[in-house]
Tab-separated table of C-alpha atoms and ligand atoms in Angstrom:
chain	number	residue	atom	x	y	z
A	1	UNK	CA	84.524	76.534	107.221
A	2	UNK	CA	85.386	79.463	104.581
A	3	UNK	CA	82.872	80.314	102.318
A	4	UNK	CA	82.854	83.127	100.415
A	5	UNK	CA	80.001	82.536	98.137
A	6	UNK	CA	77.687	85.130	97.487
A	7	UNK	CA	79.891	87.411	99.308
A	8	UNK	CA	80.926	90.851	97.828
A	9	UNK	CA	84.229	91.896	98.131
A	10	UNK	CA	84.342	95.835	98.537
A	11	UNK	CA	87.479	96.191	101.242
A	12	UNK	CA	89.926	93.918	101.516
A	13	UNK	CA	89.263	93.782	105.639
A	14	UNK	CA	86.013	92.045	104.102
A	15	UNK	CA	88.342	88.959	103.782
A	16	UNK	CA	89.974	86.961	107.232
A	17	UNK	CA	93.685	85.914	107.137
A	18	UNK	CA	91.932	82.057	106.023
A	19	UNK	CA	89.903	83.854	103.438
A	20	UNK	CA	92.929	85.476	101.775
A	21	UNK	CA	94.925	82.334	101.901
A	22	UNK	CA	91.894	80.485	100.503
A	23	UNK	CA	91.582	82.849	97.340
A	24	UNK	CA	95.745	82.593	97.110
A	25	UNK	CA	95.609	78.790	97.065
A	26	UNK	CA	92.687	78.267	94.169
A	27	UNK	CA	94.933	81.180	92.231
A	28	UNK	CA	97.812	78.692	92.438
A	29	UNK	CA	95.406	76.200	90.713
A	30	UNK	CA	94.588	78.084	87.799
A	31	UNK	CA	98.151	79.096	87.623
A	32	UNK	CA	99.080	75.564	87.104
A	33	UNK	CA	95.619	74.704	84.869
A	34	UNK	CA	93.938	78.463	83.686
A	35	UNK	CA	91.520	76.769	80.859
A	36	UNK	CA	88.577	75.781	82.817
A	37	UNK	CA	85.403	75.627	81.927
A	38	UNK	CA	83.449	76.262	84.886
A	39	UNK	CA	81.462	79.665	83.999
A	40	UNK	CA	79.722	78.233	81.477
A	41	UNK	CA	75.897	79.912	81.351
A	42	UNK	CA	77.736	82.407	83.753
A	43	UNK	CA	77.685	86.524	82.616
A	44	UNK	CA	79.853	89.042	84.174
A	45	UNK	CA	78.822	92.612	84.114
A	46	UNK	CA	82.140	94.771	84.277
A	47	UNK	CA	81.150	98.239	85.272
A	48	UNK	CA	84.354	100.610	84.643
A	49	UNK	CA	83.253	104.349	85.430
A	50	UNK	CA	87.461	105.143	85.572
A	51	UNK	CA	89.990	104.379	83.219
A	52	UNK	CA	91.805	101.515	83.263
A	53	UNK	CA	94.098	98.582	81.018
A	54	UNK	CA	94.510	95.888	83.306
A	55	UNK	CA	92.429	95.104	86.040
A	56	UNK	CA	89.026	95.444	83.203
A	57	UNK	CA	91.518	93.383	80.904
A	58	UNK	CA	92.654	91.113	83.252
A	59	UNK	CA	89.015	90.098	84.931
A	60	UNK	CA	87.478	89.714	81.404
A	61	UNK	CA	90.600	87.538	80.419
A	62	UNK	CA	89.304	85.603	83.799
A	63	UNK	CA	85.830	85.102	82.929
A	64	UNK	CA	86.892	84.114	78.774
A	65	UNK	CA	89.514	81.497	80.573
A	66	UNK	CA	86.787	80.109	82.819
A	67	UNK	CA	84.685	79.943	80.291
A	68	UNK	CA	82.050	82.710	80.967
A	69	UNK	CA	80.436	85.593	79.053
A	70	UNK	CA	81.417	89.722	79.963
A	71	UNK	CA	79.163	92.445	79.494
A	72	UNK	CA	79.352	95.993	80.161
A	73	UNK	CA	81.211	99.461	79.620
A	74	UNK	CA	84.570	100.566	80.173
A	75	UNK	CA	83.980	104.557	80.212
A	76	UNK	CA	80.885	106.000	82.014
A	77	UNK	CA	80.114	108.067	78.894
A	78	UNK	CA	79.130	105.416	77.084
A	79	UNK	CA	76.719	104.114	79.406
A	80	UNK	CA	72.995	106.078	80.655
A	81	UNK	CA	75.180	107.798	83.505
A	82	UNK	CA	75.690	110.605	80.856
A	83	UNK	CA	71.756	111.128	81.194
A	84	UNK	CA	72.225	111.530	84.730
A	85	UNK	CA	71.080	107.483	85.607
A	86	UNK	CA	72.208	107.075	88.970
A	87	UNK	CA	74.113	104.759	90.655
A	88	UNK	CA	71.827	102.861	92.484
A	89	UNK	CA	69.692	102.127	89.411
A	90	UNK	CA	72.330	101.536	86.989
A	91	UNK	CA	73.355	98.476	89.802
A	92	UNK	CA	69.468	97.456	89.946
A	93	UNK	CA	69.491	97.062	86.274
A	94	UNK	CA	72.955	95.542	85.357
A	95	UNK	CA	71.518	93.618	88.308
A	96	UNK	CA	68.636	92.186	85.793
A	97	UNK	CA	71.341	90.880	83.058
A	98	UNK	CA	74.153	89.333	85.089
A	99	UNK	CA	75.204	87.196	87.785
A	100	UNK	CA	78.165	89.474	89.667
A	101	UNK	CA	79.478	92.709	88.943
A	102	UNK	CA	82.808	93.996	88.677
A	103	UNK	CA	83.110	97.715	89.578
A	104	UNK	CA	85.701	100.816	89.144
A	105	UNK	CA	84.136	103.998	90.179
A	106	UNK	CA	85.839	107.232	91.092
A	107	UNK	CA	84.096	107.970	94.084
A	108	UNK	CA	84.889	106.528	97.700
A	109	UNK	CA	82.770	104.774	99.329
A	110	UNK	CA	80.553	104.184	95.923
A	111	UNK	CA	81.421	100.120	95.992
A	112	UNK	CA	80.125	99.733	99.368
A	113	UNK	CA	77.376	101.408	98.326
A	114	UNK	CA	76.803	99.777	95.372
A	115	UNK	CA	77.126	96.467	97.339
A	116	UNK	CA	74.340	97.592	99.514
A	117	UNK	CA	72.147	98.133	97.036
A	118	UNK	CA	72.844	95.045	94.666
A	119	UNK	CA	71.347	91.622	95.207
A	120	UNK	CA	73.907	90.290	93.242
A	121	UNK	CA	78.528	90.374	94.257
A	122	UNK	CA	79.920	93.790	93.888
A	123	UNK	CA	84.040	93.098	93.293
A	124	UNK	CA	85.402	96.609	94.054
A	125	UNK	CA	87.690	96.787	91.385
A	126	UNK	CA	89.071	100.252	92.477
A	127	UNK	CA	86.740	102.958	94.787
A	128	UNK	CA	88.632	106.680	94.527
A	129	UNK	CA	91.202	106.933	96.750
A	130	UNK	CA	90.133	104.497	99.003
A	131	UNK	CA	90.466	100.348	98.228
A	132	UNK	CA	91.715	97.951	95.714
A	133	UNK	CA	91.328	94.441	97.110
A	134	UNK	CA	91.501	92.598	94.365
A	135	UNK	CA	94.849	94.428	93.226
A	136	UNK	CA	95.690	93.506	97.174
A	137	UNK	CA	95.289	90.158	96.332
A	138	UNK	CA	97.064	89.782	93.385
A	139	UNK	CA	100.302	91.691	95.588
A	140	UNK	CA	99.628	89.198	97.973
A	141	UNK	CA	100.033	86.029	95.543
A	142	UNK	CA	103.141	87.703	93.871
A	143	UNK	CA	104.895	88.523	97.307
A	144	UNK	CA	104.289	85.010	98.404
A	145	UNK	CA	105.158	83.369	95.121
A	146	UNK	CA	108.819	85.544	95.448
A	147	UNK	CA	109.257	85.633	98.574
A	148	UNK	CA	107.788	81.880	99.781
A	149	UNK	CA	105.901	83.475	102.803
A	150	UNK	CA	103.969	86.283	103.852
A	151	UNK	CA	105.103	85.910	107.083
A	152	UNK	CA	107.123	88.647	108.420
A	153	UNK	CA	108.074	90.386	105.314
A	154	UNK	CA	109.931	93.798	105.363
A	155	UNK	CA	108.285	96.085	102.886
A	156	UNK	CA	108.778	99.421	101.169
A	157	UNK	CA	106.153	101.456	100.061
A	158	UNK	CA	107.080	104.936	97.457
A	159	UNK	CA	105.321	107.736	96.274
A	160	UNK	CA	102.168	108.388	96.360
A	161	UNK	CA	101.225	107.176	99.491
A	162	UNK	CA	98.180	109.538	100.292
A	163	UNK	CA	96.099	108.595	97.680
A	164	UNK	CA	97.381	105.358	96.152
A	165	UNK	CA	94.457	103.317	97.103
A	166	UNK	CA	96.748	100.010	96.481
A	167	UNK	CA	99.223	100.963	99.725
A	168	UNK	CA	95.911	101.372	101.782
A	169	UNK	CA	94.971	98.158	101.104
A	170	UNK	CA	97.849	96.377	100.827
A	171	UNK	CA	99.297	97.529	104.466
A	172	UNK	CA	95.937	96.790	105.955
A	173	UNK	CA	96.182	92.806	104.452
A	174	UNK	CA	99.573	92.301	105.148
A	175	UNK	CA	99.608	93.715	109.102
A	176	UNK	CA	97.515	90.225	109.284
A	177	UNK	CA	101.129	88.306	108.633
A	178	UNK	CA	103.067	90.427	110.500
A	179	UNK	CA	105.013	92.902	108.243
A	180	UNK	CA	107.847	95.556	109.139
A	181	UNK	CA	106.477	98.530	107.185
A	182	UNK	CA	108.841	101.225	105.788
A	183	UNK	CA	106.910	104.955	103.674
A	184	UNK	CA	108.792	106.468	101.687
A	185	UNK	CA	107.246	110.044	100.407
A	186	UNK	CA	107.042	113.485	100.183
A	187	UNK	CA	105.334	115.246	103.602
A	188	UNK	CA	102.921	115.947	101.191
A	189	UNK	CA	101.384	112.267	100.460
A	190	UNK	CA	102.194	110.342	103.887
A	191	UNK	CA	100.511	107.477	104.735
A	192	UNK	CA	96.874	108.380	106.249
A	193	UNK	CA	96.522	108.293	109.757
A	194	UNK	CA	94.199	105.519	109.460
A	195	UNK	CA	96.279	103.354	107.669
A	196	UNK	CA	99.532	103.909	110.142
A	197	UNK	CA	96.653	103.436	112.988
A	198	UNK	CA	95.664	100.094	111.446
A	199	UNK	CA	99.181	99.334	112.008
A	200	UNK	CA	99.898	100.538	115.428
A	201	UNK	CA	96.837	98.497	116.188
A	202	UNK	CA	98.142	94.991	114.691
A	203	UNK	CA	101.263	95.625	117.345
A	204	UNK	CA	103.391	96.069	113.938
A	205	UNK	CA	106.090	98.661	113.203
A	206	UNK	CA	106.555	101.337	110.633
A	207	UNK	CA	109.090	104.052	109.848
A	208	UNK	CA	108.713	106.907	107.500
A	209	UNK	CA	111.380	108.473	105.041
A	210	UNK	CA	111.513	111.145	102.689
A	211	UNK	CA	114.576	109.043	100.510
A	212	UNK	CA	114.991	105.099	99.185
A	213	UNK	CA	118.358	104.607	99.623
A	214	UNK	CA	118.287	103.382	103.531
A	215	UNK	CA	115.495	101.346	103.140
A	216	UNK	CA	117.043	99.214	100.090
A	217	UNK	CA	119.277	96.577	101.846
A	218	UNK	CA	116.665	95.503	104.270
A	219	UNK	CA	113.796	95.371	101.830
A	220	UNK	CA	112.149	92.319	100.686
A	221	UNK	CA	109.565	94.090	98.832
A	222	UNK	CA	109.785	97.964	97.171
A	223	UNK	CA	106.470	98.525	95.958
A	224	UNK	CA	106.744	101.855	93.761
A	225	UNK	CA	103.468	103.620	93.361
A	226	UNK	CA	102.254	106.142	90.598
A	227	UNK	CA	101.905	109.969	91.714
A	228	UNK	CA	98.020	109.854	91.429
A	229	UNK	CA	97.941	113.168	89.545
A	230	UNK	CA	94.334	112.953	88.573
A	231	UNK	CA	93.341	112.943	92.267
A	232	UNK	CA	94.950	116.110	93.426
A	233	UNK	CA	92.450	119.465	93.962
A	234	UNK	CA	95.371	122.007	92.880
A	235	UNK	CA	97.436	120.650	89.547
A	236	UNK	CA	100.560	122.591	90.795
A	237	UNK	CA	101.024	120.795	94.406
A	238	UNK	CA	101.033	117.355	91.605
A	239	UNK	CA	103.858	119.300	89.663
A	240	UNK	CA	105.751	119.436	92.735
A	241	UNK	CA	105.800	115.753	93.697
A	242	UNK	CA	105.152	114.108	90.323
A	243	UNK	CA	109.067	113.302	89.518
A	244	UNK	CA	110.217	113.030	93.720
A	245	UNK	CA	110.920	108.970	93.158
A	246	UNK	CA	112.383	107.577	90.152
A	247	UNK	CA	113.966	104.145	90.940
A	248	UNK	CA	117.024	103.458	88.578
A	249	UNK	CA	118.983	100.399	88.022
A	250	UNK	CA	121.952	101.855	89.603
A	251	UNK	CA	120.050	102.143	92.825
A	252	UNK	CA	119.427	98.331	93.599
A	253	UNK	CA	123.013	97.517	93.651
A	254	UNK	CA	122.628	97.670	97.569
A	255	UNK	CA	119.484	95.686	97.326
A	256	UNK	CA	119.268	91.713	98.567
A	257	UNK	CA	119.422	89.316	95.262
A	258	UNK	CA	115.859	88.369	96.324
A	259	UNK	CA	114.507	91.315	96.806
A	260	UNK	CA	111.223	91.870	94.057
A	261	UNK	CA	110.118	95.359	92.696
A	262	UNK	CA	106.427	95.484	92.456
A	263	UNK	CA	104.458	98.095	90.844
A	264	UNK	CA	100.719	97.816	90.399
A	265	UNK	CA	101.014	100.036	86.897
A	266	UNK	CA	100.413	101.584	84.900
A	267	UNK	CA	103.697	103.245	85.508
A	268	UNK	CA	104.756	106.989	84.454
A	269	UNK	CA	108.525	108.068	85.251
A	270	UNK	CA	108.898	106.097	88.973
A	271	UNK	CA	110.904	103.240	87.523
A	272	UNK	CA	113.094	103.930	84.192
A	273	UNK	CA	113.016	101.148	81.780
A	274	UNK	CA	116.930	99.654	82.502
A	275	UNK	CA	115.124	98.526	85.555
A	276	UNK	CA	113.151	96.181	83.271
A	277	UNK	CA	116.340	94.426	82.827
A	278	UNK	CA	117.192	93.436	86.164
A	279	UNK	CA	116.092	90.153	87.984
A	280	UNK	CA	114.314	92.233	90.459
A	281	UNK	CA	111.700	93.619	88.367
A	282	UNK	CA	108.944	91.617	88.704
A	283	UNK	CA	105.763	93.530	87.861
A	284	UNK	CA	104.770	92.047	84.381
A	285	UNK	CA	104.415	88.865	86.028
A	286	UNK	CA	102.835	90.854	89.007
A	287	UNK	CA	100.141	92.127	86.703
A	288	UNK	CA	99.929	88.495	84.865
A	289	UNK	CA	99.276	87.120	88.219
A	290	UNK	CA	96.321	88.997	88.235
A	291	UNK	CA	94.363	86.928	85.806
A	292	UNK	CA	94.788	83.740	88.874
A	293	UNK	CA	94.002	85.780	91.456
A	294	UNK	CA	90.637	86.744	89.418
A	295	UNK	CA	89.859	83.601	88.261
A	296	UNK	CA	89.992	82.247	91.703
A	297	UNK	CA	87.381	84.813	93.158
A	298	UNK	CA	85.187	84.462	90.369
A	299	UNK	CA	85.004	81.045	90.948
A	300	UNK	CA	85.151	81.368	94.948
A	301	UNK	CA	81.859	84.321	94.805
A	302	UNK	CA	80.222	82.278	92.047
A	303	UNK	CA	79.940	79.032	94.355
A	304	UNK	CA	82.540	76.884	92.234
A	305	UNK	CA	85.148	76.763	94.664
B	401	LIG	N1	96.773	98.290	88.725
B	401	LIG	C1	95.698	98.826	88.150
B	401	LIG	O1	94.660	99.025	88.791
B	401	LIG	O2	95.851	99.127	86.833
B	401	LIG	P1	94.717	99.678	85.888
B	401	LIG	O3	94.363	101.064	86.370
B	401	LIG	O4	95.291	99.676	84.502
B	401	LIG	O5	93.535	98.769	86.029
């Protein structure tokens, strides 16, 4: 029996392989039927301590769709954290006015926390450097709407993969189904131990590069990633390694016809816009998708599905 109300979702190993498919398959609904009214009375506090266009867009556009109300801040300085409120008790009071919270904070660990601490759901929407689940998810539904399965997938993974807290959880989500993983980056940004361990662990494979070109006729997925600059300690090392990875048109003409380029934006140089052009491209819808995959655990945490 899956049942994930109540439940907060910090880490994206907080969900089973049954869960995950669960929260893809009520997506799918609202894909096919997104105007329901099923949050009525229902307010959303949507806690954004970081910057950011669409995962705060896309959940609020998920709570209007269902029906719902959204309350909250999208830039710490506008909020009593300025004064020095901490964490803890901004969570106990945003507690008071709403029924779940949605969270972006730039610390690690801060969502479990926060999740601790809350007696209402904490969606991570974003923790540091560490996990994105619900941008997970949303990969998830747009590899399996592409690709027809998660089962077995071969994936690359560019850039920034030391602090792109989407790879993290996206490798650790899809070693459930089985994937053949392929890194692509700089020495500098490597996949964490942690992450390649979670993989060695699942009995899966992975191979690391420093270029794209061998990995593109055997990819099913190349997910580019952003050069995280605002996480680096010394600005010059990000100078460095900003501009490594720039995927041009030119470059998938050894790529399968059904191969998808995902991106979970906001993008900077990685892909250049004649990409947009080719069938391939895919993450516009990727980030559409993201309003489903929201609406579904809204409604999944909330008890409605
Ligand atoms: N993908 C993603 O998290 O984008 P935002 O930073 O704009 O929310």
């Amino acid at each position: 029996m899956i049942n994930l109300k109540n439940r907060s979702l910090v880490s994206i190993t907080d969900y089973n392989k049954e869960e995950i498919i669960r929260i893809l398959d009520i997506a799918e609904e609202f894909e096919l039927n997104q105007r329901q009214h099923i949050l009525n009375q229902h307010v959303i506090a949507s806690l954004f301590f970081e910057p950011s266009t669409r995962t705060r867009l896309s959940f609020e556009s998920a709570v209007q769709y269902l029906g719902g109300s959204v309350i909250g801040f999208a830039s710490a300085d506008t909020s009593s954290v300025r004064k020095g409120e901490s964490l803890k008790d901004t969570i106990l009071t945003v507690s008071n006015y709403s029924d779940l919270i949605v969270m972006r904070n730039p610390l690690d660990g801060s969502a479990r926390y926060a999740s601790e601490v809350s007696p209402v759901p904490i969606i991570n929407a974003g923790d540091g450097a560490n996990q994105h689940p619900t941008q997970c998810l949303l990969d998830l539904y747009s590899i399996r709407k592409t690709q027809g399965t998660l089962e077995n997938i071969h994936i690359a993974m560019v850039g920034d993969l030391k602090y792109g807290r989407t790879v993290h959880s996206l490798v650790q989500a899809l070693s459930l189904f089985g994937a053949t993983f392929h890194f692509i980056s700089p020495d500098s940004l490597k996949m964490p131990s942690s992450v390649k361990t979670w993989v060695k662990k699942a009995g899966l494979e992975y191979h690391q590069y420093t270029n794209m070109k061998d990995v593109m006729p055997m990819a099913d997925i190349f997910y580019m990633t952003r050069v995280q600059g605002e996480r680096f300690p010394d600005p010059l090392e990000y100078e460095k390694v900003k501009n490594l990875y720039i995927l041009e048109r030119s470059m998938l003409k050894d790529a399968k016809e059904s191969m998808k380029v995902l991106h979970p934006l906001p993008r900077v140089n990685e892909i250049t816009q004649d990409v947009d052009e080719d069938p391939r491209a895919y993450y516009f819808q990727q980030a559409k998708n993201g309003v489903y995959v929201r609406q579904a655990l809204l409604a999944a945490i909330l008890g409605l599905r």
